Coordinates of C-alpha atoms in Angstrom, one line a residue:
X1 CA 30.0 -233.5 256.0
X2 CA 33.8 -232.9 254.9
X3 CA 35.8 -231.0 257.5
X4 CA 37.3 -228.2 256.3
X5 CA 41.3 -228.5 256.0
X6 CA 42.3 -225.6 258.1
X7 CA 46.0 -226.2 256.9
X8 CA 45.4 -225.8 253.8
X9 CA 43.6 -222.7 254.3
X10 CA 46.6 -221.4 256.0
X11 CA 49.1 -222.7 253.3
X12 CA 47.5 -220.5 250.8
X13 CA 47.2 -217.5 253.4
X14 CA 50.9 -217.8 253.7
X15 CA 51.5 -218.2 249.9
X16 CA 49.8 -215.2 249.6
X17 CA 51.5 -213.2 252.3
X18 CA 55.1 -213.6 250.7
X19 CA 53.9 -212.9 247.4
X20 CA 52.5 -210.2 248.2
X21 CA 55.4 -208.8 250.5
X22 CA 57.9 -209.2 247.6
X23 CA 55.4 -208.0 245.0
X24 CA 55.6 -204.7 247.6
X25 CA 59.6 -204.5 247.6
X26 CA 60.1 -205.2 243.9
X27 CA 57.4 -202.4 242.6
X28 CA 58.8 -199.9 245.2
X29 CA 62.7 -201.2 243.3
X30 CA 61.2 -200.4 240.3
X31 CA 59.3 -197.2 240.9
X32 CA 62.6 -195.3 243.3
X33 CA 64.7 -196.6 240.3
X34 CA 63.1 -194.9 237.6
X35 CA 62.1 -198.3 236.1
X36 CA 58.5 -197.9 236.1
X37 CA 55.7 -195.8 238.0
X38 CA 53.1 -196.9 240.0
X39 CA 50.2 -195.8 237.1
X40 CA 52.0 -197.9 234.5
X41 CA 52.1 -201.1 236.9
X42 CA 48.5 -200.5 237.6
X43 CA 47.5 -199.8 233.9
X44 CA 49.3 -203.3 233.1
X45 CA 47.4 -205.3 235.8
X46 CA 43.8 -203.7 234.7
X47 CA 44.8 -205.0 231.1
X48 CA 45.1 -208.9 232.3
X49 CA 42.1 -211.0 232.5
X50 CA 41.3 -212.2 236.2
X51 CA 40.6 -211.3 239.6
X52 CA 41.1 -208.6 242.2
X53 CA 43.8 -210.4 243.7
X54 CA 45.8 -209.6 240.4
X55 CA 46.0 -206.4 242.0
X56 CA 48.3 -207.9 244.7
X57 CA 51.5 -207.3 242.0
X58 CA 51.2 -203.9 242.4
X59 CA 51.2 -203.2 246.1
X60 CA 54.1 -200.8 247.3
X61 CA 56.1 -199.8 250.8
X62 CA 54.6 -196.9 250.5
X63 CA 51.1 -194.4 250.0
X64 CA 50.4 -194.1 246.4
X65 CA 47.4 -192.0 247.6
X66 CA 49.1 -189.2 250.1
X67 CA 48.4 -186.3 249.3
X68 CA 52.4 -185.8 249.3
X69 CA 52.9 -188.2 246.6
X70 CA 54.6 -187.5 243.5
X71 CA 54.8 -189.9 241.1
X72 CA 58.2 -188.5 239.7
X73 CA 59.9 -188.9 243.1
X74 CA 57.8 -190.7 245.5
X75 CA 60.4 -191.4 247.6
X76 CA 60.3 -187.7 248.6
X77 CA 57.4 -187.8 250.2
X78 CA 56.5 -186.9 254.2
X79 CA 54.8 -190.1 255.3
X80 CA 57.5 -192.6 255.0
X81 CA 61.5 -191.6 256.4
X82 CA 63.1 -191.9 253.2
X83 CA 66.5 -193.5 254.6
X84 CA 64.2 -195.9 256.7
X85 CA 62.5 -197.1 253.8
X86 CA 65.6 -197.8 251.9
X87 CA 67.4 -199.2 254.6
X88 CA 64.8 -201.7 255.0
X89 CA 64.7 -202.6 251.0
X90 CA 68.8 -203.3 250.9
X91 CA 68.4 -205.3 254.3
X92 CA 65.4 -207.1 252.4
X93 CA 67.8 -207.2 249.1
X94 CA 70.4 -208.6 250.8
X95 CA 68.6 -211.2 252.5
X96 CA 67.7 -212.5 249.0
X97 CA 71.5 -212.4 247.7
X98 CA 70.5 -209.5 245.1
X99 CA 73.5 -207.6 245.8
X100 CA 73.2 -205.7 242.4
X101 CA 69.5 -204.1 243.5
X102 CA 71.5 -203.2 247.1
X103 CA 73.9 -201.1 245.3
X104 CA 71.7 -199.2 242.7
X105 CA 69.5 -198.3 246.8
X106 CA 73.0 -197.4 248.3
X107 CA 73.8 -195.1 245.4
X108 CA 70.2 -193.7 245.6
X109 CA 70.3 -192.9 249.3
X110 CA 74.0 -191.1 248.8
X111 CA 72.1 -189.0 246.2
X112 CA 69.0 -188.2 248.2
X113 CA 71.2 -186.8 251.6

């Protein structure tokens, strides 16, 4: 009987982990930018062929389902600090050296105090 290859197992758990983190921080770019809502990113992944784990490219840093959520300004809403949450995306940002995505958040968090 094969052993099962506990490394790969956890290779592919990983894999998964920082696709899915990034998947979060680029969808919430896109959605407090004005670049796309969080309906049309889940209308697009429902269109593709595959599996539920498609559905991993639309998660978000925030509750699409609060009751509090507006899907015009859904950084507005109660559940998440607003400043914490961008804070957090333009460390994440410049982590990655995006430096253009950190100043479009700055810009958006002087217009939202």
């Amino acid at each position: 009987m094969e052993e099962f290859n506990w490394d790969l197992f956890e290779s592919d758990q990983r894999e998964f982990d920082e696709r899915m983190h990034r998947a979060a921080f680029e969808n919430t770019y896109l959605i407090l930018t004005g670049k796309a809502t969080y309906e049309s990113m889940l209308e697009k992944q429902s269109m593709q062929k595959g599996s539920i784990d498609q559905y991993v490219n639309t998660s978000v840093l925030f509750n699409p389902m609060s009751d509090e959520y507006s899907p015009k300004f859904p950084h507005l809403h109660n559940e998440i600090d607003r400043n914490e949450l961008i804070d957090s995306m333009i460390e994440y940002y410049t982590e990655t050296e995006e430096y253009e995505k950190c100043a479009e958040l700055v810009k958006l968090k002087k217009k939202l105090c």
